[in-house]
Coordinates of C-alpha atoms in Angstrom, one line a residue:
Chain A
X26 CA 27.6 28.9 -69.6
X27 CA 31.0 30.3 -68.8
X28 CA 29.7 33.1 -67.4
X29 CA 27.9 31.3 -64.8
X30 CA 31.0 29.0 -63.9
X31 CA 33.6 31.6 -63.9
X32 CA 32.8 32.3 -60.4
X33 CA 34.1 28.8 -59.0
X34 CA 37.3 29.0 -60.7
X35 CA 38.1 31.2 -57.8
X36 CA 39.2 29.3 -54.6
X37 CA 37.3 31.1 -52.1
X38 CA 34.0 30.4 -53.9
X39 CA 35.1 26.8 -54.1
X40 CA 35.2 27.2 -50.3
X41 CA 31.7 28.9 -49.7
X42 CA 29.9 26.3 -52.5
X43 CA 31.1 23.5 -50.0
X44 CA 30.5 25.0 -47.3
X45 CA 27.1 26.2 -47.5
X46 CA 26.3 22.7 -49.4
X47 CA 27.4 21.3 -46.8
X48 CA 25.6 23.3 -44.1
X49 CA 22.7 23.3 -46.0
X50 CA 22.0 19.7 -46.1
X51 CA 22.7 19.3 -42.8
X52 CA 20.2 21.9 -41.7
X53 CA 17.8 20.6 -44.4
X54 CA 18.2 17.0 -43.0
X55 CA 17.6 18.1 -39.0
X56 CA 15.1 20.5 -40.0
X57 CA 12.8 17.8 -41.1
X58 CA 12.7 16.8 -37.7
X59 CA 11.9 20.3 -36.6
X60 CA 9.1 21.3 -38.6
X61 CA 7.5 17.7 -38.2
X62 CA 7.9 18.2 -34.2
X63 CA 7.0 22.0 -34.3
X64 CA 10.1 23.2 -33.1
X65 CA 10.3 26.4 -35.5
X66 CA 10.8 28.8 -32.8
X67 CA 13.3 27.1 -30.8
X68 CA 15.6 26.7 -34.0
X69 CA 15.0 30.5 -34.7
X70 CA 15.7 31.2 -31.0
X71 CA 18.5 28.9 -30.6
X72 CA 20.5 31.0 -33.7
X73 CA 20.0 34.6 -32.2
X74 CA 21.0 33.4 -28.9
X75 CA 24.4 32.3 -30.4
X76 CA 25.1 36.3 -30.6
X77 CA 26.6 36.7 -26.6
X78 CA 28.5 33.9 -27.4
X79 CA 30.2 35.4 -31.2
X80 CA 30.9 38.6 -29.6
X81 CA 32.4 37.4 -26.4
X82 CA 34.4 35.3 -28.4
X83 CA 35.7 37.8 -30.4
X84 CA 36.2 40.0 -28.2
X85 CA 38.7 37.7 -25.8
X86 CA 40.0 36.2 -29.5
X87 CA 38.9 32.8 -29.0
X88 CA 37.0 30.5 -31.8
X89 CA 33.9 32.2 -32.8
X90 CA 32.1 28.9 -33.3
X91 CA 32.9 27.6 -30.2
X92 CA 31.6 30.8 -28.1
X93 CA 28.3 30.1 -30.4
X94 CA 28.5 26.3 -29.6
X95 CA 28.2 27.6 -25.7
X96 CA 25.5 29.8 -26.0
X97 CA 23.3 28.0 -28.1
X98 CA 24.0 25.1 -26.1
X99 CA 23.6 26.5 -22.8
X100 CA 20.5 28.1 -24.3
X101 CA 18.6 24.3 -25.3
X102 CA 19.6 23.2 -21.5
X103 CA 18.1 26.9 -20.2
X104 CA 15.2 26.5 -22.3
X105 CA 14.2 22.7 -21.5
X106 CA 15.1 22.9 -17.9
X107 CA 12.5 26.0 -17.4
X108 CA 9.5 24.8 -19.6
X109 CA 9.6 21.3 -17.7
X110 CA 8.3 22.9 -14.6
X111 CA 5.0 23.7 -15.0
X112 CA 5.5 27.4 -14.4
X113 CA 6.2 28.9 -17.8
X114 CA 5.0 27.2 -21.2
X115 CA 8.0 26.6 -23.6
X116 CA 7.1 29.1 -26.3
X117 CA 7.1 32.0 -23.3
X118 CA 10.1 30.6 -22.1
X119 CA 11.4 30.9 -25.4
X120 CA 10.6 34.3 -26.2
X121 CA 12.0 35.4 -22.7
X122 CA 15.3 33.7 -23.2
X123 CA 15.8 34.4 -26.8
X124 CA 15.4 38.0 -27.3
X125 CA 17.4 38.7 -23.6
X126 CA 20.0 37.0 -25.2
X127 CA 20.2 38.5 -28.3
X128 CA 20.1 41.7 -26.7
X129 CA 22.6 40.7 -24.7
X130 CA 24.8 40.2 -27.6
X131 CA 23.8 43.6 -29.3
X132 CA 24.9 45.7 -26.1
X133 CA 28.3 44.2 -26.4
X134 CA 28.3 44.3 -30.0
X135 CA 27.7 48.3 -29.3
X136 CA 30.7 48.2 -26.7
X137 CA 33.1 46.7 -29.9
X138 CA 34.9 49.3 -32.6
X139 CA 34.8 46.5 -35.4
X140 CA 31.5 47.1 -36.8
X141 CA 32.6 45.3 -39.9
X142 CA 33.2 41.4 -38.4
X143 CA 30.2 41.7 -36.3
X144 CA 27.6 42.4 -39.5
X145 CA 29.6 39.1 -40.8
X146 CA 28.1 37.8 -37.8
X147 CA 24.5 38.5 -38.2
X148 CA 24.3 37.9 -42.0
X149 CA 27.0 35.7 -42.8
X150 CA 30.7 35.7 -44.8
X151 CA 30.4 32.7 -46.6
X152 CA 32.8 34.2 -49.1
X153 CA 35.5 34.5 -46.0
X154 CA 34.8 30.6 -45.0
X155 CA 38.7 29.1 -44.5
X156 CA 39.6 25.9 -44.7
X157 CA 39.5 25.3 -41.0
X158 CA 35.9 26.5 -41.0
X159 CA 35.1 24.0 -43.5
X160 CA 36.6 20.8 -41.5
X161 CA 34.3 22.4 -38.5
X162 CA 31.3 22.3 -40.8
X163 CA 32.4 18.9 -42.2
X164 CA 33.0 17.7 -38.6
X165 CA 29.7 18.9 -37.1
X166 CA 27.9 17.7 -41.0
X167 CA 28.9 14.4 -40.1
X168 CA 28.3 14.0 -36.3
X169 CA 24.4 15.5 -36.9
X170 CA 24.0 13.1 -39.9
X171 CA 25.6 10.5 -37.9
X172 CA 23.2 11.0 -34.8
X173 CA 20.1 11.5 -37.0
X174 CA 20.8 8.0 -38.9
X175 CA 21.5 5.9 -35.5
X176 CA 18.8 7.1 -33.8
X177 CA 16.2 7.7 -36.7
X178 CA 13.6 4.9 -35.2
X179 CA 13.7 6.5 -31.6
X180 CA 13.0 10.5 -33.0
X181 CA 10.5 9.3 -35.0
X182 CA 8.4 7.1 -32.6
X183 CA 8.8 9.3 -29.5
X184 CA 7.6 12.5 -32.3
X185 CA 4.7 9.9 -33.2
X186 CA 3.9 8.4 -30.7
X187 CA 5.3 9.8 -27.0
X188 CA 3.1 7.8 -24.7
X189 CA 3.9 4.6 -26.6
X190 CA 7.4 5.1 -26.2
X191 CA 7.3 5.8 -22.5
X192 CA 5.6 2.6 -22.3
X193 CA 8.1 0.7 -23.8
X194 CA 10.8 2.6 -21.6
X195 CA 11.9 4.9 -24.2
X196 CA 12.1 8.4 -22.8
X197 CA 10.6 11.0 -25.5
X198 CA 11.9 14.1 -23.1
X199 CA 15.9 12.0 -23.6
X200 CA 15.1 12.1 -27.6
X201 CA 14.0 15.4 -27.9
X202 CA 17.2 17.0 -25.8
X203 CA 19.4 14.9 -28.2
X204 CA 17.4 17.1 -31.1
X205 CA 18.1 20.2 -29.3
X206 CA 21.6 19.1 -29.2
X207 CA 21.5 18.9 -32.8
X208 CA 20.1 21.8 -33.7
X209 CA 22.7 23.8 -31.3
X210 CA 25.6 22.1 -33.5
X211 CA 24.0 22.7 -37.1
X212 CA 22.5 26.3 -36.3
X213 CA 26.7 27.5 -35.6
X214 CA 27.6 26.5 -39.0
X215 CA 24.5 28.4 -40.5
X216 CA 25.9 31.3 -38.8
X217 CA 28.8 31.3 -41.0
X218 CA 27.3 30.6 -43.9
X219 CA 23.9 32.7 -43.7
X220 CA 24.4 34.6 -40.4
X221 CA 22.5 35.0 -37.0
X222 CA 19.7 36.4 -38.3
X223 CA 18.8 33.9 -41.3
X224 CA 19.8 30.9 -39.8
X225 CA 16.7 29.1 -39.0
X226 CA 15.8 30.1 -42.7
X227 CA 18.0 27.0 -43.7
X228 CA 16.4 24.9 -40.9
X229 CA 12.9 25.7 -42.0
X230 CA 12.4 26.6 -45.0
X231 CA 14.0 23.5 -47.2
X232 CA 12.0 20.9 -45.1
X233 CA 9.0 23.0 -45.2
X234 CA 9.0 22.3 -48.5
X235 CA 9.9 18.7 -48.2
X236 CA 6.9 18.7 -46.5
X237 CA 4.7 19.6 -49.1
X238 CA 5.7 17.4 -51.6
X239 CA 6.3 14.0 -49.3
X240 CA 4.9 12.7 -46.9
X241 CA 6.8 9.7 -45.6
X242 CA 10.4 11.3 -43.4
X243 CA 13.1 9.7 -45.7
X244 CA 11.6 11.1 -48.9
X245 CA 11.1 14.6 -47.1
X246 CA 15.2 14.4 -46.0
X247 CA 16.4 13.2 -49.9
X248 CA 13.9 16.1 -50.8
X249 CA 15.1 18.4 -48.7
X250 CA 18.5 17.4 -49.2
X251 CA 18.2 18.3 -52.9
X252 CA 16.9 21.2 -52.1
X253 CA 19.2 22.8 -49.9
X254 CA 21.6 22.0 -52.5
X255 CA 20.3 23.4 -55.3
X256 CA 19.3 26.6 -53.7
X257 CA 23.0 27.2 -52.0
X258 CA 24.7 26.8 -55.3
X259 CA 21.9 29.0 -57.3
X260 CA 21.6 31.5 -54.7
X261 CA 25.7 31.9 -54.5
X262 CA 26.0 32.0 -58.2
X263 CA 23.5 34.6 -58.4
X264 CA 25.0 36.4 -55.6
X265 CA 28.4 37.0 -57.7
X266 CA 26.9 37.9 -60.9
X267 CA 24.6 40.7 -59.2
X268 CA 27.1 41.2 -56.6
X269 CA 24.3 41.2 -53.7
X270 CA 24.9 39.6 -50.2
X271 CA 25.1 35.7 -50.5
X272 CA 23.5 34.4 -47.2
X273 CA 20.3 36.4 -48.1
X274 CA 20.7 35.2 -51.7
X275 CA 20.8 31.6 -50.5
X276 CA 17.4 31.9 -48.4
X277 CA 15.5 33.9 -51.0
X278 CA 16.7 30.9 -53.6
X279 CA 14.8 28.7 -50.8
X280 CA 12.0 30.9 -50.2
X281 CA 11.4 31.3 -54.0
X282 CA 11.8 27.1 -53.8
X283 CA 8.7 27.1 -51.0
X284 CA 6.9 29.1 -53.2
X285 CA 7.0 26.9 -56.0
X286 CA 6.3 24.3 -54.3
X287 CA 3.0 25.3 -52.3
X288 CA 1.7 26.5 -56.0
X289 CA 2.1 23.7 -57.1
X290 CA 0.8 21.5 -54.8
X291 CA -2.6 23.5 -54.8
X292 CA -2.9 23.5 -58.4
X293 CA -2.1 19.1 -58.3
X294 CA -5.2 19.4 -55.7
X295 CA -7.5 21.3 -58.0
X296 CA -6.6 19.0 -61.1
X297 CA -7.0 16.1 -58.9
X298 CA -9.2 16.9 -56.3
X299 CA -9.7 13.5 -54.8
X300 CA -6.2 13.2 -53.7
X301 CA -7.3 16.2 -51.5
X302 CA -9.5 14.1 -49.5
X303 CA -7.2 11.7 -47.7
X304 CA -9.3 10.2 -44.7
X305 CA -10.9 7.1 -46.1
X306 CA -14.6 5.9 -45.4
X307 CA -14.9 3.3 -43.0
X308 CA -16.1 -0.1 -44.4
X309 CA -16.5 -3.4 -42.0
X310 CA -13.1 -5.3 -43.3
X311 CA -13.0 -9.1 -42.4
X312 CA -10.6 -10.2 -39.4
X313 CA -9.2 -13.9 -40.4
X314 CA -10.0 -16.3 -37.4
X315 CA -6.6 -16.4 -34.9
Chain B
X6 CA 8.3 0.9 -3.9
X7 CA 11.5 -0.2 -5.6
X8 CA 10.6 -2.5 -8.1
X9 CA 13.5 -2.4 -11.0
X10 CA 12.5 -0.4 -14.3
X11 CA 14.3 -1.5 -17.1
X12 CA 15.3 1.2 -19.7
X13 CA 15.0 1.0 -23.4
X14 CA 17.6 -1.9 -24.6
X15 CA 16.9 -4.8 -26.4
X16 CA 16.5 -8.5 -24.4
X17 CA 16.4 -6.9 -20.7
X18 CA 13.0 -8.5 -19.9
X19 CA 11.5 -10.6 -17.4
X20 CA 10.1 -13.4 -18.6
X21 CA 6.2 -14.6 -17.3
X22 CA 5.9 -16.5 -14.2
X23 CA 3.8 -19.5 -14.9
X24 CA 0.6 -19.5 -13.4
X25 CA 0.1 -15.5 -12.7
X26 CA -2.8 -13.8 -13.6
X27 CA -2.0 -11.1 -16.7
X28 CA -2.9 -8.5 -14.2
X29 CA -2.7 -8.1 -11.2
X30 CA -3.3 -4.8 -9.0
X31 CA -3.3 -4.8 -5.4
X32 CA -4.6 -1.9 -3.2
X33 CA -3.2 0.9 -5.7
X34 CA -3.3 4.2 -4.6
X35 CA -2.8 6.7 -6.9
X36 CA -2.0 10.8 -6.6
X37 CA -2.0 13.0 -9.3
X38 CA 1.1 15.5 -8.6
X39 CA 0.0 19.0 -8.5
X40 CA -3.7 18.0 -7.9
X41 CA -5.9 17.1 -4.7
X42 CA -7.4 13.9 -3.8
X43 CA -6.2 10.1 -4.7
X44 CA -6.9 9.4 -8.4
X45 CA -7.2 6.0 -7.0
X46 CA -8.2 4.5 -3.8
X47 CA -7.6 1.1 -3.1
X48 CA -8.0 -0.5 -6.0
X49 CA -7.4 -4.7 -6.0
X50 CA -8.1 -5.7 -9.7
X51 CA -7.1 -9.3 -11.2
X52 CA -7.2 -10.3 -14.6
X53 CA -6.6 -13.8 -15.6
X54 CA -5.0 -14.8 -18.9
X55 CA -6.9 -14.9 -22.1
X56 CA -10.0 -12.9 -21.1
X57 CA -11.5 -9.9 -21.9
X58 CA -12.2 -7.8 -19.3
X59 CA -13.9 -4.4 -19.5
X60 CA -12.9 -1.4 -17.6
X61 CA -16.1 0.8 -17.1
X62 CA -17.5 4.1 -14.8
X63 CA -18.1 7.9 -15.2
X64 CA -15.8 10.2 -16.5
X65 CA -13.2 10.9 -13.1
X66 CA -13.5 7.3 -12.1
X67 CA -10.1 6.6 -12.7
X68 CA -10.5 4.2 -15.6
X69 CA -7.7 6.2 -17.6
X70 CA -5.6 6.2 -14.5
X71 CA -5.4 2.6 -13.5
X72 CA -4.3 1.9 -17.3
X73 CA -1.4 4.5 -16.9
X74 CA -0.5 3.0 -13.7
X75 CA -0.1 -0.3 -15.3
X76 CA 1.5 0.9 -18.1
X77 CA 3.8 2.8 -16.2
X78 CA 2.9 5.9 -16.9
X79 CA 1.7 7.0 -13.7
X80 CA 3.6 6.3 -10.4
X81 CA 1.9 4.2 -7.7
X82 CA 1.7 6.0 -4.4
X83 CA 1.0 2.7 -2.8
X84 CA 0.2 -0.7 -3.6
X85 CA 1.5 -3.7 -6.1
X86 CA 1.1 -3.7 -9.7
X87 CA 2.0 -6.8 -11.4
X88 CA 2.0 -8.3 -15.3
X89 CA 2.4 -11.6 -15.7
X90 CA 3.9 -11.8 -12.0
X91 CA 6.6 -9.1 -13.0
X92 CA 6.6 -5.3 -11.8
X93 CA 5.2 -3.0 -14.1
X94 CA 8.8 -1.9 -15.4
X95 CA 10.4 -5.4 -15.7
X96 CA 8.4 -6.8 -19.1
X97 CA 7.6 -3.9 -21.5
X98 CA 7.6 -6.2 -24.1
X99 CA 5.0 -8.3 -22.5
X100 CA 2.3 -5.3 -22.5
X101 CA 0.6 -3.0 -25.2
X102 CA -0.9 0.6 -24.2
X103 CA -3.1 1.8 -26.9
X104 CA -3.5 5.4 -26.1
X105 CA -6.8 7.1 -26.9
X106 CA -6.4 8.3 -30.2
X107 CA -5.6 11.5 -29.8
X108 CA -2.8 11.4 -28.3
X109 CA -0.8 10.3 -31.3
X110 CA 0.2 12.8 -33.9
X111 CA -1.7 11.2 -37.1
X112 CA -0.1 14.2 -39.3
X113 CA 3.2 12.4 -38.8
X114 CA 4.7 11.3 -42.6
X115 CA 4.9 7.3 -41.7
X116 CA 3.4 4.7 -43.4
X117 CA 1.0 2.1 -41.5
X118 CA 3.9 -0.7 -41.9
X119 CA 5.8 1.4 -40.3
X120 CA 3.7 2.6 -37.4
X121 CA 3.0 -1.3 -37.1
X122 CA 6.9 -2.2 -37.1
X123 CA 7.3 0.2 -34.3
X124 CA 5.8 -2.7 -32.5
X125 CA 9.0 -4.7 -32.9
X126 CA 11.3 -1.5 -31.3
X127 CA 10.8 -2.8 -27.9
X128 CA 12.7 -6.4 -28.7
X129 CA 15.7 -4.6 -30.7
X130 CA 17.0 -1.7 -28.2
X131 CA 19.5 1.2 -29.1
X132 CA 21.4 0.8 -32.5
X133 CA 19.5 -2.5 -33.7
X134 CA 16.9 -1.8 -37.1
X135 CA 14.3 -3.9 -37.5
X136 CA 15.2 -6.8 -39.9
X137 CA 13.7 -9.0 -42.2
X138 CA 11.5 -11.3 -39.2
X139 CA 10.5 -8.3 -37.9
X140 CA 8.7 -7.2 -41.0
X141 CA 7.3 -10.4 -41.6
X142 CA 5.9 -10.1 -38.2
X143 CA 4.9 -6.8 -38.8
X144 CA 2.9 -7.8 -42.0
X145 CA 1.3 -11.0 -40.6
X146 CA -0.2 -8.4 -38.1
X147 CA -1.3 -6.3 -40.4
X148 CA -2.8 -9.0 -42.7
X149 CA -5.0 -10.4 -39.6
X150 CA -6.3 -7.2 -39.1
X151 CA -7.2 -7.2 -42.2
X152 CA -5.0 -3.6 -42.7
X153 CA -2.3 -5.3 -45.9
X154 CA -3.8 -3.1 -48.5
X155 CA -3.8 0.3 -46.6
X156 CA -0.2 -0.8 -45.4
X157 CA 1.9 1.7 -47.6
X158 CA -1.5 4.9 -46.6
X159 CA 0.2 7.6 -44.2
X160 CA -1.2 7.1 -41.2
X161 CA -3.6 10.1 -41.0
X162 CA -5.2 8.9 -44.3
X163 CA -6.9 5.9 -42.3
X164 CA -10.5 6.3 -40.8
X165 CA -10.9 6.0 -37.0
X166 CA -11.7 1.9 -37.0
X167 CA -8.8 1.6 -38.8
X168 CA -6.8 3.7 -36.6
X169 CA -7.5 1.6 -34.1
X170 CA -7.5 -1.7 -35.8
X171 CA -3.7 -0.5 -37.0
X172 CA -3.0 -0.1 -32.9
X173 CA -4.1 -3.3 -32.3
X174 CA -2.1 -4.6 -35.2
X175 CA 1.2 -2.9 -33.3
X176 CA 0.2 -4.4 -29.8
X177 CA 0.3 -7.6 -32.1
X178 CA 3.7 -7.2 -33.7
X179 CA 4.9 -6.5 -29.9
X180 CA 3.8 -9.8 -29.3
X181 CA 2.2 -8.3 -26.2
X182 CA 0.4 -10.5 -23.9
X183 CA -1.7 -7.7 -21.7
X184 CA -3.4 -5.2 -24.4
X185 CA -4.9 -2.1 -22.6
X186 CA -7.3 0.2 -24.6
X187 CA -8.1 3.6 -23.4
X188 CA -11.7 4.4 -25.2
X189 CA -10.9 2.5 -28.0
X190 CA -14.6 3.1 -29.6
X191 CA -14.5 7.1 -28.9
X192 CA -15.7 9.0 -32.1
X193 CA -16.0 5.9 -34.3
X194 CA -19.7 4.8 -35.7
X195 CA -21.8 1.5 -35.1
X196 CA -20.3 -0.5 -37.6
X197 CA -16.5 0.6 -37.2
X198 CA -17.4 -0.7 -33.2
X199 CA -18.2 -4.0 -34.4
X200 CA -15.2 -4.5 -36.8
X201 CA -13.5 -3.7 -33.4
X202 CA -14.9 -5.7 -31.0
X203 CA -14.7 -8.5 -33.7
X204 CA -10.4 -7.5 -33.9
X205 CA -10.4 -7.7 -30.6
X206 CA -12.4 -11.2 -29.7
X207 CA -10.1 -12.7 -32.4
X208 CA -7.0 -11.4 -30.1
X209 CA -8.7 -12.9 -26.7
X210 CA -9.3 -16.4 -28.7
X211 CA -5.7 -15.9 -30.0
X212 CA -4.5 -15.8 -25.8
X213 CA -4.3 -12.5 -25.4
X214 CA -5.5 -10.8 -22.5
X215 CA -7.3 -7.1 -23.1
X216 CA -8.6 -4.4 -20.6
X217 CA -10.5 -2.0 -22.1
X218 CA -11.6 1.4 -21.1
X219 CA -14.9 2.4 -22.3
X220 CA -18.0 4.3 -21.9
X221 CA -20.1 2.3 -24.2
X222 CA -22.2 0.1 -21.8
X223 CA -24.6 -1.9 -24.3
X224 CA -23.0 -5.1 -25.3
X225 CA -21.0 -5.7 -21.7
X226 CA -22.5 -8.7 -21.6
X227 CA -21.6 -10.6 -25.4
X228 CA -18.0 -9.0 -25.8
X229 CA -16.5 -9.3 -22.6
X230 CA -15.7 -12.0 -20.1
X231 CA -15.3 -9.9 -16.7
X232 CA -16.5 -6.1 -16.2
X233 CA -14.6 -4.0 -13.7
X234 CA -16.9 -1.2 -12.4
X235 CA -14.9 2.3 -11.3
X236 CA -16.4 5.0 -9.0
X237 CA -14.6 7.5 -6.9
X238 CA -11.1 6.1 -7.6
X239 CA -12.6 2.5 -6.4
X240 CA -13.6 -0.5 -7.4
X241 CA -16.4 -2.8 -7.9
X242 CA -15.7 -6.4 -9.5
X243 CA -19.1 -8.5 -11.2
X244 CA -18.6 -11.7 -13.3
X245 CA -20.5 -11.3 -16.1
X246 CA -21.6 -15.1 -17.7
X247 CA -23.3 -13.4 -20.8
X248 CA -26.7 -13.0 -18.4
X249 CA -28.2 -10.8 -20.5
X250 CA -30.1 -7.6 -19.2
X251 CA -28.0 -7.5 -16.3
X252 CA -25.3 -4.7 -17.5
X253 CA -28.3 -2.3 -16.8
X254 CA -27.5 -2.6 -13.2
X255 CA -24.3 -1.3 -13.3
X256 CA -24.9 1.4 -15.8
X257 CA -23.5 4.4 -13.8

């Protein structure tokens, strides 16, 4: 047992098992959003695009998260401003925006001597998170949380059911900028924890397999909660005993966690295969007399 | 036309003017941005409290349309709309849109209480959760649509009738005075169309008012009141006093 809780006697893995906790959850939580609303790509875009934004940042010596904040930022305003005219779907607009961007920040990247801080970049230093880091990723914890609590009944209804909610005055285009806005904030932390590259794997993969296992939004955030959890603190602790790269430890942990999950869901279908078959026959129910 | 639309926000609602008809729509023209033509031409439709009115014609017609345009979905090139004597975006709470069916994502992880409670969003606003009236609204719905033991099903787990029987159930927990149904007996069998057109004749006897898009021409005469015949983007209005036979005539 000691050998597996030597690691956090150390301060800077005390750091990095908060900090990717804490980023974790957070992307766990949104991400059930994002899966449920099919916004997959535009999580995974909307973390490569943050590159420009590190390496300008770095480059003039200002706050890396905040150049990422812009880009990603500017990025969910580029992206839902062009797919609103009728002229270029979303996904295309996507895929145009996303990869100019990250090749944006790989040219500059090139034009840099310190290969060392930009690879910390695209796959993450959670071992080199500082306590300033972590109030940024408590901070922007918090606000996402925050936003995602106060306006749970809105996302989910204008998710559900968009025409309903126009109806009633509530715009579903409002809601799902607010998500974008969301997704900006939580996708910068994951940069530091997991990197550019792996980012959207917290998003994704932890609610993916809330998914599986729930199917009422709540459950699927506790669950994915958990989740994230479990696999940040597993995946660092294996990362320091096999001395392998953390972030990618992390998102196999996840991965592995998905895995598990999807087997076992099929094999709860074959052992019970009427819960496979959801949709229930119609029968002519009474209506009481208004 | 400049008639106020009231955002999302709890208690910003007009309130009925006494002695309006539930609908009213005068000369409504309608354009579909980016397409050619009118989508509706001069349509003058009135609907009086507590009936049923059907809402029929060939695909085109502009059934669909006029519901949007009274929902508020659709702008109105031209033309008054009015719900209880109140512009279309002045009394939300006031009217229902059921949506065909397919337009709702029935893969989304809610429960049927829930999707019924949502019903009750439109009275609370911005930073308000629904409390414990609203639920009991919300399951006194539910129970008169017969829908309390599916409550706690995922939505998507429900056949088609009771799909739409849960819709209705929402429109009730709104406390919506004007129901509109788009094709509200699209895909659903024989049987699972009676259970609806019983749901929604115990509504109308309850004072609601309903307009109800349909194709299915072969009870006009026993389930609704009034039957509003679309062609072109234009109207043609029959009373229909159960004189059987007669919807033959204006089978399009």
């Amino acid at each position: 047992m000691d050998y597996l809780t030597a690691p956090f006697r150390y301060g800077f893995m005390q750091n990095a098992i908060l900090a990717a906790v804490l980023v974790g959850v957070t992307c766990a939580v949104l991400g059930v959003h994002v899966v449920q609303r099919r916004m997959a790509f535009i999580g995974e875009a909307l973390a490569h695009t943050t590159l420009p934004g590190l390496v300008i940042a770095h480059l003039f010596g200002w706050s890396l998260s905040l150049g990422g904040l812009c880009a990603a930022l500017a990025t969910a305003l580029l992206i839902g401003w062009a797919s609103r005219r009728d002229a270029v779907k979303e996904d295309t607009a996507i895929g145009v925006v996303f990869t100019g961007m990250f090749a944006l920040g790989v040219l500059l990247m090139s034009r840099t001597r310190s290969y060392r801080d930009l690879t910390h970049m695209l796959f993450g230093n959670v071992l080199g998170v500082t306590t300033e880091d972590l109030w940024f990723i408590g901070g922007v914890a918090a606000v996402v949380l925050t936003c995602l609590a106060l306006f749970h009944k809105e996302l989910e209804l204008t998710a559900c059911d968009p025409i309903y909610a126009e109806v009633i005055g509530l715009r579903a285009d409002l809601m799902r900028f607010l998500l974008l806005g969301l997704v900006a904030l939580a996708v910068v932390t994951g940069i530091q924890t997991v990197g550019v590259v792996l980012t959207s794997a917290l998003l994704i993969t932890p609610a993916a397999t809330a998914a599986l296992l729930s199917d009422r939004m709540p459950r699927r955030m506790l669950l994915g909660a958990l989740l994230a959890t479990a696999c940040s603190v597993a995946g660092l602790t294996a990362s320091y005993v096999t001395e392998t790269s953390s972030g990618s430890a992390i998102v196999l942990c996840c991965t592995a966690a998905f895995m598990a999950a999807y087997a076992a869901r099929s094999a709860w279908h074959r052992l019970r295969p009427t819960a496979a078959i959801p949709v229930t026959k119609d029968e002519p129910s009474e209506v009481a007399p208004a | 036309m400049n008639d106020p639309w009231l955002p999302y926000s709890r208690g910003r609602h007009a309130e009925p003017v006494q002695g309006a008809p539930a609908l009213l729509a005068e000369s409504l023209f309608v354009t579909y941005p980016g397409a050619h033509g009118l989508a509706l031409r001069g349509v003058s439709v009135r609907v009086p409290c507590g009936t049923c009115a059907a809402l029929i014609g060939p695909n085109g017609s502009g059934k669909s349309t006029l519901l949007k345009a009274v929902a508020g979905l659709v702008s109105v090139a031209s033309g008054v709309v009015r719900v209880h004597g109140n512009p279309v975006g002045a009394c939300h709470h006031r009217l229902a849109y059921l949506p065909q069916r397919g337009e709702i994502d029935w893969a989304f992880p809610i429960s049927v209480e829930r999707l019924v409670l949502s019903g009750r969003y439109v009275h609370l606003g911005w930073l308000s959760w629904p409390g414990s009236r609203d639920r009991e609204i919300a399951s006194a719905a539910l129970d008169h649509l017969g829908l309390s033991s599916l409550a706690d099903r995922q939505i998507g787990m429900l056949s088609g009738g009771q799909q739409q029987k849960a819709l209705l159930a929402r429109a009730l927990a709104q406390e919506a005075d004007l129901l509109l149904l788009d094709e509200p007996f699209n895909a659903v069998d024989a049987r699972t169309q009676d259970s609806i057109y019983q749901a929604m004749r115990s509504l109308r006897d309850g004072g609601k008012t309903l307009v109800v898009a349909t194709h299915d021409l072969s009870r006009l005469d026993g389930a609704f009141d009034a039957v509003v015949r679309l062609r072109d983007g234009q109207v043609e209005t029959k009373p229909l006093n159960g004189v059987a036979g007669k919807e033959r005539a204006w089978t399009t």
